[in-house]
């Protein structure tokens, strides 16, 4: 295969993968009891298996109909400066003391969540899963899962992330809204089984999915919607510096583990997200000192007449 043909084939695969990522939906634990099986990193089972993720959602009205626009938050996802987060923080300062507006502005914030490959099934039998899902967990629930994984691996109780010897986590979700509670516990016996090869072959590129949720046009729409509600003008940069998609499709750093019990509430989740997702302002660029003007060899200016005489002399040579 020629280099050009290989490039064309690779580009088509890249475009198809991005199109698939844009149309992919995430799966979340439903109300009641469900079982989560977390898949290891498909490229390296000892590497990071998740991706931080966050979206800005803003309600707007078009032609008399309510519509919700959304775009990736660069701060929640990549810890990078986010113009939308900056605008929201400015709006909170302007409308400080207005409880109704504060609630509306708070809904525009991006909550940090976590993505991973896995399955969510009604029973611990993973063989009932039809496909590999792009699982999305609230930050506090993800921390509880990490805490349980760490405890089992430290005490050599089991290998919960192993494709061959791993097991599920039982999640009980109750309530709704800010009264939602999650209880997480390992299912070491009933949920222990190998991940079917078919499911491991269907894993998603987490970083590619996250990056596919950013679009400059959508970001501009969200900025406009925020401005219409809050009166704050937000400029969106035309250049992006999102991390490139890696072969394993994951981020790089483990967050801190939860020091609480494995039962979390939506209110606690909101507080944790507010503390962990902060806007990072871009660093101020330092311009170099201007270079001094270059003097002529004699230190004096050369007038046009002298230049003409010099050119004539050169032409006569």
GROMACS .gro file of C-alpha atoms in nm:
model
  317
    1UNK     CA    1   0.000   0.000   0.000
    2UNK     CA    2   0.139   0.341  -0.098
    3UNK     CA    3   0.191   0.611   0.164
    4UNK     CA    4  -0.080   0.825   0.002
    5UNK     CA    5  -0.331   0.542   0.005
    6UNK     CA    6  -0.250   0.468   0.369
    7UNK     CA    7  -0.303   0.835   0.456
    8UNK     CA    8  -0.639   0.841   0.278
    9UNK     CA    9  -0.752   0.523   0.451
   10UNK     CA   10  -0.639   0.654   0.788
   11UNK     CA   11  -0.818   0.986   0.739
   12UNK     CA   12  -1.144   0.812   0.644
   13UNK     CA   13  -1.123   0.599   0.958
   14UNK     CA   14  -1.056   0.909   1.168
   15UNK     CA   15  -1.355   1.094   1.023
   16UNK     CA   16  -1.581   0.791   1.073
   17UNK     CA   17  -1.464   0.751   1.434
   18UNK     CA   18  -1.532   1.119   1.512
   19UNK     CA   19  -1.876   1.100   1.353
   20UNK     CA   20  -1.952   0.795   1.568
   21UNK     CA   21  -1.826   0.974   1.881
   22UNK     CA   22  -2.049   1.276   1.818
   23UNK     CA   23  -2.358   1.052   1.788
   24UNK     CA   24  -2.270   0.830   2.085
   25UNK     CA   25  -2.480   0.856   2.400
   26UNK     CA   26  -2.352   0.794   2.752
   27UNK     CA   27  -2.511   0.549   2.997
   28UNK     CA   28  -2.586   0.634   3.361
   29UNK     CA   29  -2.697   0.417   3.653
   30UNK     CA   30  -3.082   0.408   3.652
   31UNK     CA   31  -3.309   0.436   3.954
   32UNK     CA   32  -3.301   0.127   4.171
   33UNK     CA   33  -3.036  -0.143   4.174
   34UNK     CA   34  -2.801  -0.197   3.880
   35UNK     CA   35  -2.459  -0.353   3.832
   36UNK     CA   36  -2.161  -0.167   3.689
   37UNK     CA   37  -1.866  -0.350   3.536
   38UNK     CA   38  -1.570  -0.122   3.471
   39UNK     CA   39  -1.344  -0.226   3.184
   40UNK     CA   40  -0.966  -0.186   3.203
   41UNK     CA   41  -0.773   0.030   2.959
   42UNK     CA   42  -0.788  -0.170   2.632
   43UNK     CA   43  -0.435  -0.068   2.532
   44UNK     CA   44  -0.270  -0.125   2.871
   45UNK     CA   45  -0.461  -0.281   3.165
   46UNK     CA   46  -0.225  -0.107   3.410
   47UNK     CA   47  -0.295   0.240   3.267
   48UNK     CA   48  -0.570   0.498   3.326
   49UNK     CA   49  -0.917   0.368   3.236
   50UNK     CA   50  -1.129   0.684   3.259
   51UNK     CA   51  -1.164   1.040   3.126
   52UNK     CA   52  -1.280   1.353   3.310
   53UNK     CA   53  -1.573   1.517   3.136
   54UNK     CA   54  -1.802   1.818   3.169
   55UNK     CA   55  -2.058   2.005   2.959
   56UNK     CA   56  -2.215   2.351   2.972
   57UNK     CA   57  -2.595   2.333   2.925
   58UNK     CA   58  -2.792   2.653   2.864
   59UNK     CA   59  -3.162   2.695   2.787
   60UNK     CA   60  -3.259   2.929   2.507
   61UNK     CA   61  -3.576   3.013   2.314
   62UNK     CA   62  -3.596   2.992   1.935
   63UNK     CA   63  -3.917   3.067   1.743
   64UNK     CA   64  -4.112   3.056   2.068
   65UNK     CA   65  -3.981   2.709   2.158
   66UNK     CA   66  -3.745   2.629   2.443
   67UNK     CA   67  -3.422   2.469   2.332
   68UNK     CA   68  -3.114   2.353   2.520
   69UNK     CA   69  -2.768   2.414   2.374
   70UNK     CA   70  -2.460   2.238   2.507
   71UNK     CA   71  -2.086   2.231   2.455
   72UNK     CA   72  -1.781   2.075   2.620
   73UNK     CA   73  -1.630   2.260   2.917
   74UNK     CA   74  -1.254   2.279   2.867
   75UNK     CA   75  -1.199   2.342   3.238
   76UNK     CA   76  -1.396   2.041   3.369
   77UNK     CA   77  -1.259   1.813   3.097
   78UNK     CA   78  -0.899   1.924   3.046
   79UNK     CA   79  -0.825   2.171   3.330
   80UNK     CA   80  -0.776   2.440   3.066
   81UNK     CA   81  -0.898   2.801   3.061
   82UNK     CA   82  -1.266   2.815   2.960
   83UNK     CA   83  -1.417   3.141   2.835
   84UNK     CA   84  -1.764   3.018   2.928
   85UNK     CA   85  -1.661   2.948   3.288
   86UNK     CA   86  -1.506   3.295   3.304
   87UNK     CA   87  -1.829   3.454   3.179
   88UNK     CA   88  -2.038   3.255   3.428
   89UNK     CA   89  -1.814   3.362   3.717
   90UNK     CA   90  -1.845   3.725   3.605
   91UNK     CA   91  -2.224   3.688   3.589
   92UNK     CA   92  -2.232   3.545   3.943
   93UNK     CA   93  -2.039   3.847   4.068
   94UNK     CA   94  -2.268   4.093   3.887
   95UNK     CA   95  -2.590   3.928   4.012
   96UNK     CA   96  -2.463   3.851   4.363
   97UNK     CA   97  -2.754   3.854   4.608
   98UNK     CA   98  -3.016   3.777   4.342
   99UNK     CA   99  -3.120   3.425   4.445
  100UNK     CA  100  -3.335   3.360   4.138
  101UNK     CA  101  -3.057   3.463   3.900
  102UNK     CA  102  -2.795   3.277   4.104
  103UNK     CA  103  -2.990   2.953   4.059
  104UNK     CA  104  -3.017   3.009   3.682
  105UNK     CA  105  -2.646   3.087   3.655
  106UNK     CA  106  -2.552   2.783   3.865
  107UNK     CA  107  -2.731   2.558   3.614
  108UNK     CA  108  -2.497   2.692   3.343
  109UNK     CA  109  -2.190   2.563   3.526
  110UNK     CA  110  -2.028   2.242   3.409
  111UNK     CA  111  -2.029   1.955   3.659
  112UNK     CA  112  -1.721   1.736   3.644
  113UNK     CA  113  -1.810   1.377   3.571
  114UNK     CA  114  -1.612   1.073   3.458
  115UNK     CA  115  -1.635   0.849   3.153
  116UNK     CA  116  -1.525   0.487   3.127
  117UNK     CA  117  -1.584   0.179   2.917
  118UNK     CA  118  -1.810  -0.074   3.081
  119UNK     CA  119  -2.160  -0.213   3.114
  120UNK     CA  120  -2.461  -0.138   3.332
  121UNK     CA  121  -2.688  -0.440   3.372
  122UNK     CA  122  -2.992  -0.522   3.590
  123UNK     CA  123  -2.815  -0.834   3.724
  124UNK     CA  124  -2.448  -0.910   3.792
  125UNK     CA  125  -2.438  -1.137   3.485
  126UNK     CA  126  -2.229  -0.934   3.237
  127UNK     CA  127  -2.299  -1.181   2.956
  128UNK     CA  128  -2.648  -1.029   2.928
  129UNK     CA  129  -2.497  -0.701   2.804
  130UNK     CA  130  -2.557  -0.641   2.434
  131UNK     CA  131  -2.276  -0.392   2.384
  132UNK     CA  132  -1.996  -0.199   2.551
  133UNK     CA  133  -2.133   0.124   2.694
  134UNK     CA  134  -1.978   0.464   2.745
  135UNK     CA  135  -2.055   0.488   3.116
  136UNK     CA  136  -2.088   0.833   3.277
  137UNK     CA  137  -2.066   0.866   3.656
  138UNK     CA  138  -2.101   1.167   3.886
  139UNK     CA  139  -1.770   1.261   4.045
  140UNK     CA  140  -1.858   1.140   4.397
  141UNK     CA  141  -1.987   0.804   4.274
  142UNK     CA  142  -1.672   0.759   4.065
  143UNK     CA  143  -1.461   0.837   4.372
  144UNK     CA  144  -1.651   0.574   4.571
  145UNK     CA  145  -1.584   0.318   4.296
  146UNK     CA  146  -1.214   0.411   4.302
  147UNK     CA  147  -1.207   0.380   4.682
  148UNK     CA  148  -1.348   0.027   4.667
  149UNK     CA  149  -1.107  -0.072   4.388
  150UNK     CA  150  -0.814   0.060   4.591
  151UNK     CA  151  -0.920  -0.122   4.906
  152UNK     CA  152  -0.965  -0.456   4.731
  153UNK     CA  153  -0.636  -0.431   4.542
  154UNK     CA  154  -0.442  -0.313   4.850
  155UNK     CA  155  -0.576  -0.593   5.069
  156UNK     CA  156  -0.540  -0.843   4.781
  157UNK     CA  157  -0.908  -0.929   4.808
  158UNK     CA  158  -0.952  -0.932   4.431
  159UNK     CA  159  -0.877  -0.773   4.095
  160UNK     CA  160  -1.192  -0.572   4.015
  161UNK     CA  161  -1.049  -0.423   3.694
  162UNK     CA  162  -0.912  -0.748   3.552
  163UNK     CA  163  -1.071  -0.852   3.222
  164UNK     CA  164  -1.041  -1.216   3.330
  165UNK     CA  165  -1.092  -1.211   3.707
  166UNK     CA  166  -1.276  -0.883   3.767
  167UNK     CA  167  -1.623  -0.827   3.907
  168UNK     CA  168  -1.913  -0.581   3.913
  169UNK     CA  169  -2.014  -0.308   4.154
  170UNK     CA  170  -2.369  -0.296   4.283
  171UNK     CA  171  -2.516   0.055   4.262
  172UNK     CA  172  -2.841   0.148   4.436
  173UNK     CA  173  -2.978   0.484   4.320
  174UNK     CA  174  -3.270   0.636   4.509
  175UNK     CA  175  -3.450   0.971   4.513
  176UNK     CA  176  -3.433   1.244   4.251
  177UNK     CA  177  -3.279   1.586   4.199
  178UNK     CA  178  -3.077   1.705   4.498
  179UNK     CA  179  -3.230   1.423   4.704
  180UNK     CA  180  -3.068   1.156   4.485
  181UNK     CA  181  -2.851   0.908   4.675
  182UNK     CA  182  -2.609   0.644   4.548
  183UNK     CA  183  -2.487   0.343   4.740
  184UNK     CA  184  -2.194   0.148   4.593
  185UNK     CA  185  -2.068  -0.196   4.697
  186UNK     CA  186  -1.859  -0.469   4.529
  187UNK     CA  187  -2.026  -0.783   4.397
  188UNK     CA  188  -1.721  -1.007   4.437
  189UNK     CA  189  -1.902  -1.343   4.414
  190UNK     CA  190  -2.205  -1.317   4.186
  191UNK     CA  191  -2.048  -1.049   3.967
  192UNK     CA  192  -1.712  -1.217   3.911
  193UNK     CA  193  -1.660  -1.335   3.553
  194UNK     CA  194  -1.447  -1.267   3.246
  195UNK     CA  195  -1.545  -0.985   3.012
  196UNK     CA  196  -1.662  -1.136   2.681
  197UNK     CA  197  -1.406  -1.078   2.403
  198UNK     CA  198  -1.676  -0.918   2.188
  199UNK     CA  199  -1.732  -0.646   2.446
  200UNK     CA  200  -1.362  -0.578   2.495
  201UNK     CA  201  -1.330  -0.538   2.118
  202UNK     CA  202  -1.602  -0.270   2.119
  203UNK     CA  203  -1.441  -0.027   2.364
  204UNK     CA  204  -1.470   0.345   2.290
  205UNK     CA  205  -1.194   0.605   2.269
  206UNK     CA  206  -1.282   0.819   2.571
  207UNK     CA  207  -1.067   1.120   2.488
  208UNK     CA  208  -1.191   1.124   2.129
  209UNK     CA  209  -1.551   1.123   2.249
  210UNK     CA  210  -1.485   1.409   2.493
  211UNK     CA  211  -1.310   1.625   2.233
  212UNK     CA  212  -1.584   1.558   1.978
  213UNK     CA  213  -1.827   1.743   2.206
  214UNK     CA  214  -1.648   2.073   2.144
  215UNK     CA  215  -1.748   2.277   1.843
  216UNK     CA  216  -1.665   2.645   1.797
  217UNK     CA  217  -2.013   2.718   1.660
  218UNK     CA  218  -2.183   2.547   1.955
  219UNK     CA  219  -1.954   2.731   2.195
  220UNK     CA  220  -2.056   3.059   2.034
  221UNK     CA  221  -2.425   2.965   2.065
  222UNK     CA  222  -2.381   2.884   2.433
  223UNK     CA  223  -2.190   3.210   2.490
  224UNK     CA  224  -2.470   3.404   2.318
  225UNK     CA  225  -2.735   3.227   2.527
  226UNK     CA  226  -2.547   3.301   2.849
  227UNK     CA  227  -2.515   3.665   2.745
  228UNK     CA  228  -2.887   3.691   2.668
  229UNK     CA  229  -2.975   3.571   3.019
  230UNK     CA  230  -2.702   3.739   3.224
  231UNK     CA  231  -2.604   4.043   3.019
  232UNK     CA  232  -2.239   3.931   3.015
  233UNK     CA  233  -2.062   3.937   2.679
  234UNK     CA  234  -1.840   3.632   2.622
  235UNK     CA  235  -1.583   3.608   2.344
  236UNK     CA  236  -1.490   3.261   2.219
  237UNK     CA  237  -1.136   3.199   2.096
  238UNK     CA  238  -1.113   3.070   1.739
  239UNK     CA  239  -0.811   2.856   1.831
  240UNK     CA  240  -0.825   2.548   2.055
  241UNK     CA  241  -0.562   2.363   2.249
  242UNK     CA  242  -0.750   2.048   2.341
  243UNK     CA  243  -0.521   1.750   2.405
  244UNK     CA  244  -0.475   1.527   2.103
  245UNK     CA  245  -0.650   1.190   2.108
  246UNK     CA  246  -0.415   0.920   2.230
  247UNK     CA  247  -0.412   0.554   2.136
  248UNK     CA  248  -0.563   0.452   2.469
  249UNK     CA  249  -0.815   0.736   2.467
  250UNK     CA  250  -0.770   0.835   2.832
  251UNK     CA  251  -0.649   1.118   3.050
  252UNK     CA  252  -0.354   1.089   3.282
  253UNK     CA  253  -0.398   1.169   3.652
  254UNK     CA  254  -0.590   0.989   3.925
  255UNK     CA  255  -0.809   1.219   4.134
  256UNK     CA  256  -0.815   1.195   4.513
  257UNK     CA  257  -1.019   0.915   4.663
  258UNK     CA  258  -1.330   0.990   4.865
  259UNK     CA  259  -1.283   0.993   5.241
  260UNK     CA  260  -1.657   0.948   5.301
  261UNK     CA  261  -1.866   0.634   5.303
  262UNK     CA  262  -1.983   0.476   4.980
  263UNK     CA  263  -2.324   0.642   5.010
  264UNK     CA  264  -2.336   0.983   4.847
  265UNK     CA  265  -2.607   1.241   4.790
  266UNK     CA  266  -2.668   1.477   4.501
  267UNK     CA  267  -2.612   1.775   4.735
  268UNK     CA  268  -2.271   1.639   4.838
  269UNK     CA  269  -2.195   1.570   4.474
  270UNK     CA  270  -2.274   1.931   4.378
  271UNK     CA  271  -2.051   2.062   4.658
  272UNK     CA  272  -1.763   1.837   4.554
  273UNK     CA  273  -1.795   1.939   4.192
  274UNK     CA  274  -1.803   2.307   4.283
  275UNK     CA  275  -1.481   2.263   4.481
  276UNK     CA  276  -1.302   2.059   4.215
  277UNK     CA  277  -1.398   2.243   3.898
  278UNK     CA  278  -1.254   2.590   3.905
  279UNK     CA  279  -1.197   2.828   3.620
  280UNK     CA  280  -0.828   2.870   3.541
  281UNK     CA  281  -0.747   3.205   3.391
  282UNK     CA  282  -0.497   3.208   3.106
  283UNK     CA  283  -0.147   3.320   3.193
  284UNK     CA  284  -0.056   3.674   3.096
  285UNK     CA  285   0.184   3.674   2.805
  286UNK     CA  286   0.509   3.871   2.851
  287UNK     CA  287   0.614   4.065   2.545
  288UNK     CA  288   0.990   4.095   2.473
  289UNK     CA  289   1.157   4.433   2.507
  290UNK     CA  290   1.176   4.617   2.175
  291UNK     CA  291   1.513   4.594   2.004
  292UNK     CA  292   1.713   4.919   1.979
  293UNK     CA  293   1.729   5.081   1.634
  294UNK     CA  294   2.022   4.974   1.420
  295UNK     CA  295   2.261   5.260   1.347
  296UNK     CA  296   2.449   5.309   1.021
  297UNK     CA  297   2.826   5.224   1.030
  298UNK     CA  298   2.921   5.591   1.054
  299UNK     CA  299   2.654   5.665   1.314
  300UNK     CA  300   2.503   5.922   1.073
  301UNK     CA  301   2.201   5.905   0.850
  302UNK     CA  302   2.264   5.842   0.477
  303UNK     CA  303   2.066   6.081   0.253
  304UNK     CA  304   1.912   5.991  -0.083
  305UNK     CA  305   2.170   6.192  -0.286
  306UNK     CA  306   2.462   6.001  -0.143
  307UNK     CA  307   2.285   5.673  -0.218
  308UNK     CA  308   2.230   5.777  -0.582
  309UNK     CA  309   2.602   5.862  -0.623
  310UNK     CA  310   2.704   5.530  -0.474
  311UNK     CA  311   2.474   5.341  -0.713
  312UNK     CA  312   2.621   5.524  -1.012
  313UNK     CA  313   2.974   5.436  -0.905
  314UNK     CA  314   2.878   5.070  -0.868
  315UNK     CA  315   2.715   5.068  -1.211
  316UNK     CA  316   3.033   5.210  -1.371
  317UNK     CA  317   3.252   4.928  -1.235
   0.00000   0.00000   0.00000
